[in-house]
Amino acid sequence: MAVLGRRRLLVGGAVLAVLVVVAVALVVVLRDDAGDDTRLARAVAMAPKSTQRYSWTDWAAVRDDLGSDIPTDASAGDLRRFLDEAYSADLTSTSAIVSAAEPLQAELGLSPATVSWELFTQGAEGALLLLGVPDGFDPDDLESRLEGLGYDAPTGDDSIWTGDLAQLQPRGITPEFSYVSIDTEAGVVAASDGADYLLDRDDAARGDSDDGVADAVAAMGEPLAASVLAGDNACADLAMTQADGPDRVRAEQLIDEAGEVGPYRGFAMGLMPDGELRVALGFETEDQARTNADSRAELLAGPAPGQGGSFPDRFSVERIEADGTVVTMRLDPVEGTFPLSDLSTGPVLFATC
């Protein structure tokens, strides 16, 4: 296992580009299964196999970390104050429900004040939002709320509630909730802007997939908020190809000087409860992981072309290690920075293409 001592790192620039999606769905998990896997790992297992990007927010842990006593029937003011505090802690950038938090709370009783966790997944075939709901959630209450919003009740065997956007949008309900399905046996509620996407949801789930994404997720532990990318998507989003010409040239020089930098199969980056920024890269082989632990450690100590300044300006490095096929970086952000939301589309540290 390769280990590097204290150095520093910067990740800055634009937020990671959002994938073009075909459909968007919301899934509410009514039961949080026990087991050795982390909450993030269990949520990722429910995501579609085709997912390229996973955006995670552990709302229960965020509320605990911030010491928030926001009630489950929070007012709009309570919710805004809580989200302002979470924003200041850089814990909202991975959420897909923050922008519609108030109408979701008022109309469906689902918001950052009430859900346990959130996983927003995006891929070429569509997008899916998973919300873990704590014990005591009442699916009958959700059905009543849907009826009150004018949804047509399910008919036949598809169990899909059909909404009318002309009635929903004036109340702040977005097109993603055009179709809603409640599976009481599985304890799952799903919503989408396409009925067919809901019908294929169970068959499309990752389950116990063994790949670079699973490896990176396993190394993350229990982050408060995290971004996870499949290797091919990370290759496109995190390469230097979108940087200006001089920055690309300088990046190529730095990579050549650092040594071999190879593509990874999975990428994860998250903020932990103790303030640590953790990065995990899943490779094909152990040799690749060891090689990349050394080369990326060299990059940590140098400039950050395409972002400005140098990596040592913003992060101290507590530990870098290659363990099996995964490289894990444990980083200590400088106070006042926003490391997760500022993740660049072209950081030389994560270059793969």
PDB file of C-alpha atoms in Angstrom, residues 20-261:
ATOM      1  CA  VAL A  20     -28.322  15.479 -20.851  1.00  0.00           C
ATOM      2  CA  VAL A  21     -31.233  13.414 -19.604  1.00  0.00           C
ATOM      3  CA  VAL A  22     -34.182  11.857 -21.334  1.00  0.00           C
ATOM      4  CA  ALA A  23     -36.424  11.380 -18.319  1.00  0.00           C
ATOM      5  CA  VAL A  24     -36.264  12.175 -14.631  1.00  0.00           C
ATOM      6  CA  ALA A  25     -37.716  10.098 -11.840  1.00  0.00           C
ATOM      7  CA  LEU A  26     -38.099  10.313  -8.094  1.00  0.00           C
ATOM      8  CA  VAL A  27     -37.920   7.244  -5.911  1.00  0.00           C
ATOM      9  CA  VAL A  28     -38.698   7.299  -2.216  1.00  0.00           C
ATOM     10  CA  VAL A  29     -37.331   4.332  -0.306  1.00  0.00           C
ATOM     11  CA  LEU A  30     -39.660   3.715   2.591  1.00  0.00           C
ATOM     12  CA  ARG A  31     -37.434   1.209   4.335  1.00  0.00           C
ATOM     13  CA  ASP A  32     -33.683   1.599   4.923  1.00  0.00           C
ATOM     14  CA  ASP A  33     -32.405  -1.985   4.844  1.00  0.00           C
ATOM     15  CA  ALA A  34     -29.861  -2.982   7.453  1.00  0.00           C
ATOM     16  CA  GLY A  35     -26.507  -4.472   6.509  1.00  0.00           C
ATOM     17  CA  ASP A  36     -22.778  -3.861   6.323  1.00  0.00           C
ATOM     18  CA  ASP A  37     -23.004  -1.618   3.234  1.00  0.00           C
ATOM     19  CA  THR A  38     -23.078   2.125   3.725  1.00  0.00           C
ATOM     20  CA  ARG A  39     -26.212   4.137   3.051  1.00  0.00           C
ATOM     21  CA  LEU A  40     -24.536   5.507  -0.085  1.00  0.00           C
ATOM     22  CA  ALA A  41     -23.672   2.010  -1.332  1.00  0.00           C
ATOM     23  CA  ARG A  42     -27.215   0.756  -0.764  1.00  0.00           C
ATOM     24  CA  ALA A  43     -28.647   3.723  -2.630  1.00  0.00           C
ATOM     25  CA  VAL A  44     -26.226   3.316  -5.542  1.00  0.00           C
ATOM     26  CA  ALA A  45     -27.272  -0.346  -5.826  1.00  0.00           C
ATOM     27  CA  MET A  46     -30.808   0.861  -6.625  1.00  0.00           C
ATOM     28  CA  ALA A  47     -29.638   3.169  -9.409  1.00  0.00           C
ATOM     29  CA  PRO A  48     -29.952   2.128 -13.063  1.00  0.00           C
ATOM     30  CA  LYS A  49     -27.025   0.236 -14.587  1.00  0.00           C
ATOM     31  CA  SER A  50     -26.735   2.939 -17.245  1.00  0.00           C
ATOM     32  CA  THR A  51     -26.067   5.706 -14.695  1.00  0.00           C
ATOM     33  CA  GLN A  52     -23.011   7.843 -15.395  1.00  0.00           C
ATOM     34  CA  ARG A  53     -23.311  10.369 -12.566  1.00  0.00           C
ATOM     35  CA  TYR A  54     -24.559   9.933  -8.993  1.00  0.00           C
ATOM     36  CA  SER A  55     -25.142  12.965  -6.736  1.00  0.00           C
ATOM     37  CA  TRP A  56     -25.550  12.094  -3.059  1.00  0.00           C
ATOM     38  CA  THR A  57     -26.806  14.097  -0.068  1.00  0.00           C
ATOM     39  CA  ASP A  58     -27.317  12.412   3.306  1.00  0.00           C
ATOM     40  CA  TRP A  59     -29.922  14.817   4.658  1.00  0.00           C
ATOM     41  CA  ALA A  60     -30.331  13.102   8.037  1.00  0.00           C
ATOM     42  CA  ALA A  61     -26.563  13.306   8.575  1.00  0.00           C
ATOM     43  CA  VAL A  62     -26.488  16.914   7.348  1.00  0.00           C
ATOM     44  CA  ARG A  63     -29.187  17.890   9.834  1.00  0.00           C
ATOM     45  CA  ASP A  64     -27.235  16.149  12.593  1.00  0.00           C
ATOM     46  CA  ASP A  65     -23.909  17.661  11.515  1.00  0.00           C
ATOM     47  CA  LEU A  66     -25.380  21.172  11.542  1.00  0.00           C
ATOM     48  CA  GLY A  67     -27.174  20.572  14.830  1.00  0.00           C
ATOM     49  CA  SER A  68     -30.464  21.426  13.169  1.00  0.00           C
ATOM     50  CA  ASP A  69     -33.733  20.766  14.967  1.00  0.00           C
ATOM     51  CA  ILE A  70     -35.864  21.660  11.945  1.00  0.00           C
ATOM     52  CA  PRO A  71     -39.303  20.050  12.354  1.00  0.00           C
ATOM     53  CA  THR A  72     -40.744  17.624   9.816  1.00  0.00           C
ATOM     54  CA  ASP A  73     -43.604  20.092   9.292  1.00  0.00           C
ATOM     55  CA  ALA A  74     -41.135  22.917   8.720  1.00  0.00           C
ATOM     56  CA  SER A  75     -42.438  26.248   7.507  1.00  0.00           C
ATOM     57  CA  ALA A  76     -41.023  27.870   4.381  1.00  0.00           C
ATOM     58  CA  GLY A  77     -38.944  30.159   6.601  1.00  0.00           C
ATOM     59  CA  ASP A  78     -37.567  27.257   8.639  1.00  0.00           C
ATOM     60  CA  LEU A  79     -36.642  25.442   5.457  1.00  0.00           C
ATOM     61  CA  ARG A  80     -34.905  28.457   3.916  1.00  0.00           C
ATOM     62  CA  ARG A  81     -32.846  29.060   7.053  1.00  0.00           C
ATOM     63  CA  PHE A  82     -31.779  25.413   7.197  1.00  0.00           C
ATOM     64  CA  LEU A  83     -30.826  25.350   3.523  1.00  0.00           C
ATOM     65  CA  ASP A  84     -28.875  28.605   3.882  1.00  0.00           C
ATOM     66  CA  GLU A  85     -26.848  27.007   6.658  1.00  0.00           C
ATOM     67  CA  ALA A  86     -26.317  23.842   4.621  1.00  0.00           C
ATOM     68  CA  TYR A  87     -25.248  25.949   1.636  1.00  0.00           C
ATOM     69  CA  SER A  88     -22.674  27.775   3.735  1.00  0.00           C
ATOM     70  CA  ALA A  89     -21.240  24.394   4.711  1.00  0.00           C
ATOM     71  CA  ASP A  90     -21.019  23.354   1.014  1.00  0.00           C
ATOM     72  CA  LEU A  91     -23.578  20.602   1.559  1.00  0.00           C
ATOM     73  CA  THR A  92     -26.258  21.484  -1.020  1.00  0.00           C
ATOM     74  CA  SER A  93     -24.425  21.415  -4.360  1.00  0.00           C
ATOM     75  CA  THR A  94     -25.169  17.726  -4.970  1.00  0.00           C
ATOM     76  CA  SER A  95     -28.898  18.031  -4.262  1.00  0.00           C
ATOM     77  CA  ALA A  96     -31.549  17.990  -6.986  1.00  0.00           C
ATOM     78  CA  ILE A  97     -34.434  18.922  -4.667  1.00  0.00           C
ATOM     79  CA  VAL A  98     -33.106  22.111  -3.060  1.00  0.00           C
ATOM     80  CA  SER A  99     -34.443  24.383  -5.796  1.00  0.00           C
ATOM     81  CA  ALA A 100     -37.984  23.002  -5.327  1.00  0.00           C
ATOM     82  CA  ALA A 101     -37.734  22.328  -1.604  1.00  0.00           C
ATOM     83  CA  GLU A 102     -40.606  24.589  -0.529  1.00  0.00           C
ATOM     84  CA  PRO A 103     -43.317  23.248  -2.883  1.00  0.00           C
ATOM     85  CA  LEU A 104     -42.139  19.678  -2.289  1.00  0.00           C
ATOM     86  CA  GLN A 105     -42.481  20.222   1.452  1.00  0.00           C
ATOM     87  CA  ALA A 106     -45.866  21.910   1.167  1.00  0.00           C
ATOM     88  CA  GLU A 107     -47.465  19.651  -1.441  1.00  0.00           C
ATOM     89  CA  LEU A 108     -45.857  16.229  -0.874  1.00  0.00           C
ATOM     90  CA  GLY A 109     -44.330  16.444   2.601  1.00  0.00           C
ATOM     91  CA  LEU A 110     -40.928  15.579   1.109  1.00  0.00           C
ATOM     92  CA  SER A 111     -37.967  17.932   1.433  1.00  0.00           C
ATOM     93  CA  PRO A 112     -34.472  18.223   2.942  1.00  0.00           C
ATOM     94  CA  ALA A 113     -36.249  18.677   6.289  1.00  0.00           C
ATOM     95  CA  THR A 114     -37.956  15.283   6.160  1.00  0.00           C
ATOM     96  CA  VAL A 115     -36.133  12.817   3.892  1.00  0.00           C
ATOM     97  CA  SER A 116     -33.331  10.629   5.158  1.00  0.00           C
ATOM     98  CA  TRP A 117     -31.102  10.837   2.091  1.00  0.00           C
ATOM     99  CA  GLU A 118     -31.103  11.745  -1.586  1.00  0.00           C
ATOM    100  CA  LEU A 119     -29.373  10.212  -4.612  1.00  0.00           C
ATOM    101  CA  PHE A 120     -29.818  11.849  -7.998  1.00  0.00           C
ATOM    102  CA  THR A 121     -28.638   9.670 -10.885  1.00  0.00           C
ATOM    103  CA  GLN A 122     -28.102  10.680 -14.516  1.00  0.00           C
ATOM    104  CA  GLY A 123     -27.346   8.710 -17.640  1.00  0.00           C
ATOM    105  CA  ALA A 124     -27.975   8.600 -21.369  1.00  0.00           C
ATOM    106  CA  GLU A 125     -31.249   6.718 -20.876  1.00  0.00           C
ATOM    107  CA  GLY A 126     -32.707   9.001 -18.219  1.00  0.00           C
ATOM    108  CA  ALA A 127     -32.337  10.269 -14.684  1.00  0.00           C
ATOM    109  CA  LEU A 128     -33.510   8.997 -11.334  1.00  0.00           C
ATOM    110  CA  LEU A 129     -33.813  10.662  -7.945  1.00  0.00           C
ATOM    111  CA  LEU A 130     -33.803   8.372  -4.920  1.00  0.00           C
ATOM    112  CA  LEU A 131     -35.042   9.715  -1.593  1.00  0.00           C
ATOM    113  CA  GLY A 132     -34.717   7.627   1.528  1.00  0.00           C
ATOM    114  CA  VAL A 133     -37.625   8.256   3.899  1.00  0.00           C
ATOM    115  CA  PRO A 134     -37.271   7.573   7.642  1.00  0.00           C
ATOM    116  CA  ASP A 135     -39.408   5.215   9.686  1.00  0.00           C
ATOM    117  CA  GLY A 136     -42.960   6.388  10.151  1.00  0.00           C
ATOM    118  CA  PHE A 137     -43.464   7.632   6.598  1.00  0.00           C
ATOM    119  CA  ASP A 138     -47.103   7.037   5.600  1.00  0.00           C
ATOM    120  CA  PRO A 139     -47.680   6.079   1.935  1.00  0.00           C
ATOM    121  CA  ASP A 140     -51.425   6.609   2.444  1.00  0.00           C
ATOM    122  CA  ASP A 141     -50.717  10.242   3.206  1.00  0.00           C
ATOM    123  CA  LEU A 142     -48.817  10.573  -0.064  1.00  0.00           C
ATOM    124  CA  GLU A 143     -51.743   9.025  -1.967  1.00  0.00           C
ATOM    125  CA  SER A 144     -54.092  11.550  -0.361  1.00  0.00           C
ATOM    126  CA  ARG A 145     -51.778  14.375  -1.360  1.00  0.00           C
ATOM    127  CA  LEU A 146     -51.647  13.074  -4.924  1.00  0.00           C
ATOM    128  CA  GLU A 147     -55.437  12.948  -5.061  1.00  0.00           C
ATOM    129  CA  GLY A 148     -55.550  16.493  -3.778  1.00  0.00           C
ATOM    130  CA  LEU A 149     -53.221  17.587  -6.566  1.00  0.00           C
ATOM    131  CA  GLY A 150     -55.550  16.129  -9.175  1.00  0.00           C
ATOM    132  CA  TYR A 151     -53.656  12.965 -10.105  1.00  0.00           C
ATOM    133  CA  ASP A 152     -55.652  10.182 -11.760  1.00  0.00           C
ATOM    134  CA  ALA A 153     -55.493   7.013  -9.666  1.00  0.00           C
ATOM    135  CA  PRO A 154     -53.758   3.894 -11.037  1.00  0.00           C
ATOM    136  CA  THR A 155     -55.691   1.577 -13.334  1.00  0.00           C
ATOM    137  CA  GLY A 156     -54.793  -1.990 -14.265  1.00  0.00           C
ATOM    138  CA  ASP A 157     -51.517  -3.499 -13.061  1.00  0.00           C
ATOM    139  CA  ASP A 158     -49.129  -0.588 -13.656  1.00  0.00           C
ATOM    140  CA  SER A 159     -49.869   1.248 -10.360  1.00  0.00           C
ATOM    141  CA  ILE A 160     -49.046   4.603 -11.940  1.00  0.00           C
ATOM    142  CA  TRP A 161     -50.669   7.840 -10.839  1.00  0.00           C
ATOM    143  CA  THR A 162     -50.989  10.303 -13.728  1.00  0.00           C
ATOM    144  CA  GLY A 163     -50.777  14.036 -13.151  1.00  0.00           C
ATOM    145  CA  ASP A 164     -51.812  17.043 -15.231  1.00  0.00           C
ATOM    146  CA  LEU A 165     -48.966  19.537 -15.658  1.00  0.00           C
ATOM    147  CA  ALA A 166     -51.436  22.346 -16.243  1.00  0.00           C
ATOM    148  CA  GLN A 167     -52.565  21.859 -12.636  1.00  0.00           C
ATOM    149  CA  LEU A 168     -49.212  20.862 -11.139  1.00  0.00           C
ATOM    150  CA  GLN A 169     -46.823  23.514 -12.415  1.00  0.00           C
ATOM    151  CA  PRO A 170     -48.688  26.528 -10.959  1.00  0.00           C
ATOM    152  CA  ARG A 171     -48.242  24.868  -7.555  1.00  0.00           C
ATOM    153  CA  GLY A 172     -44.494  24.411  -8.064  1.00  0.00           C
ATOM    154  CA  ILE A 173     -44.641  20.728  -9.007  1.00  0.00           C
ATOM    155  CA  THR A 174     -42.236  20.121 -11.887  1.00  0.00           C
ATOM    156  CA  PRO A 175     -42.717  17.850 -14.941  1.00  0.00           C
ATOM    157  CA  GLU A 176     -40.592  15.180 -13.266  1.00  0.00           C
ATOM    158  CA  PHE A 177     -43.675  14.323 -11.214  1.00  0.00           C
ATOM    159  CA  SER A 178     -46.000  13.751 -14.181  1.00  0.00           C
ATOM    160  CA  TYR A 179     -46.233  10.044 -13.310  1.00  0.00           C
ATOM    161  CA  VAL A 180     -46.065   8.556  -9.818  1.00  0.00           C
ATOM    162  CA  SER A 181     -46.014   4.916  -8.755  1.00  0.00           C
ATOM    163  CA  ILE A 182     -46.323   3.605  -5.183  1.00  0.00           C
ATOM    164  CA  ASP A 183     -45.089   0.061  -4.572  1.00  0.00           C
ATOM    165  CA  THR A 184     -46.298  -0.739  -1.059  1.00  0.00           C
ATOM    166  CA  GLU A 185     -44.801  -4.254  -1.086  1.00  0.00           C
ATOM    167  CA  ALA A 186     -41.307  -3.036  -1.901  1.00  0.00           C
ATOM    168  CA  GLY A 187     -41.783   0.176   0.074  1.00  0.00           C
ATOM    169  CA  VAL A 188     -40.915   2.345  -2.930  1.00  0.00           C
ATOM    170  CA  VAL A 189     -42.557   5.408  -4.452  1.00  0.00           C
ATOM    171  CA  ALA A 190     -41.412   6.487  -7.898  1.00  0.00           C
ATOM    172  CA  ALA A 191     -42.184   9.476 -10.119  1.00  0.00           C
ATOM    173  CA  SER A 192     -41.112  10.428 -13.617  1.00  0.00           C
ATOM    174  CA  ASP A 193     -41.901  12.528 -16.655  1.00  0.00           C
ATOM    175  CA  GLY A 194     -42.215   9.244 -18.575  1.00  0.00           C
ATOM    176  CA  ALA A 195     -44.376   6.293 -17.532  1.00  0.00           C
ATOM    177  CA  ASP A 196     -42.216   3.743 -19.373  1.00  0.00           C
ATOM    178  CA  TYR A 197     -39.177   4.733 -17.297  1.00  0.00           C
ATOM    179  CA  LEU A 198     -41.028   3.778 -14.126  1.00  0.00           C
ATOM    180  CA  LEU A 199     -42.069   0.400 -15.504  1.00  0.00           C
ATOM    181  CA  ASP A 200     -38.415  -0.547 -16.210  1.00  0.00           C
ATOM    182  CA  ARG A 201     -37.010   0.757 -12.936  1.00  0.00           C
ATOM    183  CA  ASP A 202     -36.653  -2.516 -11.034  1.00  0.00           C
ATOM    184  CA  ASP A 203     -35.124  -4.453 -13.942  1.00  0.00           C
ATOM    185  CA  ALA A 204     -32.659  -1.636 -14.637  1.00  0.00           C
ATOM    186  CA  ALA A 205     -31.207  -1.443 -11.099  1.00  0.00           C
ATOM    187  CA  ARG A 206     -27.464  -1.993 -10.593  1.00  0.00           C
ATOM    188  CA  GLY A 207     -27.912  -4.383  -7.682  1.00  0.00           C
ATOM    189  CA  ASP A 208     -24.594  -5.918  -6.586  1.00  0.00           C
ATOM    190  CA  SER A 209     -22.637  -4.752  -9.640  1.00  0.00           C
ATOM    191  CA  ASP A 210     -18.884  -5.188  -9.208  1.00  0.00           C
ATOM    192  CA  ASP A 211     -17.167  -2.339 -11.041  1.00  0.00           C
ATOM    193  CA  GLY A 212     -15.144   0.820 -10.589  1.00  0.00           C
ATOM    194  CA  VAL A 213     -18.136   2.749  -9.306  1.00  0.00           C
ATOM    195  CA  ALA A 214     -18.777   0.163  -6.572  1.00  0.00           C
ATOM    196  CA  ASP A 215     -15.081   0.223  -5.628  1.00  0.00           C
ATOM    197  CA  ALA A 216     -14.995   4.021  -5.361  1.00  0.00           C
ATOM    198  CA  VAL A 217     -18.245   4.109  -3.397  1.00  0.00           C
ATOM    199  CA  ALA A 218     -16.980   1.468  -0.952  1.00  0.00           C
ATOM    200  CA  ALA A 219     -13.919   3.617  -0.235  1.00  0.00           C
ATOM    201  CA  MET A 220     -16.025   6.696   0.485  1.00  0.00           C
ATOM    202  CA  GLY A 221     -17.597   5.508   3.717  1.00  0.00           C
ATOM    203  CA  GLU A 222     -20.491   7.715   4.877  1.00  0.00           C
ATOM    204  CA  PRO A 223     -20.092  11.162   3.264  1.00  0.00           C
ATOM    205  CA  LEU A 224     -22.492  13.987   3.971  1.00  0.00           C
ATOM    206  CA  ALA A 225     -22.504  14.888   0.290  1.00  0.00           C
ATOM    207  CA  ALA A 226     -20.698  13.331  -2.659  1.00  0.00           C
ATOM    208  CA  SER A 227     -20.366  13.161  -6.419  1.00  0.00           C
ATOM    209  CA  VAL A 228     -19.722   9.779  -8.042  1.00  0.00           C
ATOM    210  CA  LEU A 229     -18.935   9.246 -11.721  1.00  0.00           C
ATOM    211  CA  ALA A 230     -18.499   6.210 -13.921  1.00  0.00           C
ATOM    212  CA  GLY A 231     -15.112   6.062 -15.607  1.00  0.00           C
ATOM    213  CA  ASP A 232     -16.144   7.021 -19.136  1.00  0.00           C
ATOM    214  CA  ASN A 233     -18.118  10.015 -17.892  1.00  0.00           C
ATOM    215  CA  ALA A 234     -15.281  11.078 -15.603  1.00  0.00           C
ATOM    216  CA  CYS A 235     -12.931  10.835 -18.556  1.00  0.00           C
ATOM    217  CA  ALA A 236     -15.019  13.384 -20.449  1.00  0.00           C
ATOM    218  CA  ASP A 237     -15.866  15.708 -17.542  1.00  0.00           C
ATOM    219  CA  LEU A 238     -12.559  15.727 -15.690  1.00  0.00           C
ATOM    220  CA  ALA A 239     -10.080  15.797 -18.575  1.00  0.00           C
ATOM    221  CA  MET A 240      -8.257  18.972 -19.611  1.00  0.00           C
ATOM    222  CA  THR A 241      -9.822  18.958 -23.079  1.00  0.00           C
ATOM    223  CA  GLN A 242     -12.100  21.911 -22.255  1.00  0.00           C
ATOM    224  CA  ALA A 243      -9.295  24.116 -20.942  1.00  0.00           C
ATOM    225  CA  ASP A 244      -7.640  26.895 -22.942  1.00  0.00           C
ATOM    226  CA  GLY A 245      -4.747  25.998 -25.222  1.00  0.00           C
ATOM    227  CA  PRO A 246      -1.908  27.227 -22.965  1.00  0.00           C
ATOM    228  CA  ASP A 247      -3.477  25.489 -19.949  1.00  0.00           C
ATOM    229  CA  ARG A 248      -3.737  22.222 -21.878  1.00  0.00           C
ATOM    230  CA  VAL A 249      -0.077  22.455 -22.877  1.00  0.00           C
ATOM    231  CA  ARG A 250       1.008  23.164 -19.299  1.00  0.00           C
ATOM    232  CA  ALA A 251      -1.159  20.322 -18.022  1.00  0.00           C
ATOM    233  CA  GLU A 252       0.413  17.892 -20.467  1.00  0.00           C
ATOM    234  CA  GLN A 253       3.852  18.958 -19.251  1.00  0.00           C
ATOM    235  CA  LEU A 254       2.884  18.450 -15.615  1.00  0.00           C
ATOM    236  CA  ILE A 255       1.422  15.018 -16.329  1.00  0.00           C
ATOM    237  CA  ASP A 256       4.558  13.977 -18.230  1.00  0.00           C
ATOM    238  CA  GLU A 257       6.694  15.090 -15.312  1.00  0.00           C
ATOM    239  CA  ALA A 258       4.498  13.344 -12.739  1.00  0.00           C
ATOM    240  CA  GLY A 259       4.656   9.957 -14.443  1.00  0.00           C
ATOM    241  CA  GLU A 260       1.993   7.666 -15.824  1.00  0.00           C
ATOM    242  CA  VAL A 261      -1.584   8.886 -15.259  1.00  0.00           C
TER     243      VAL A 261
END
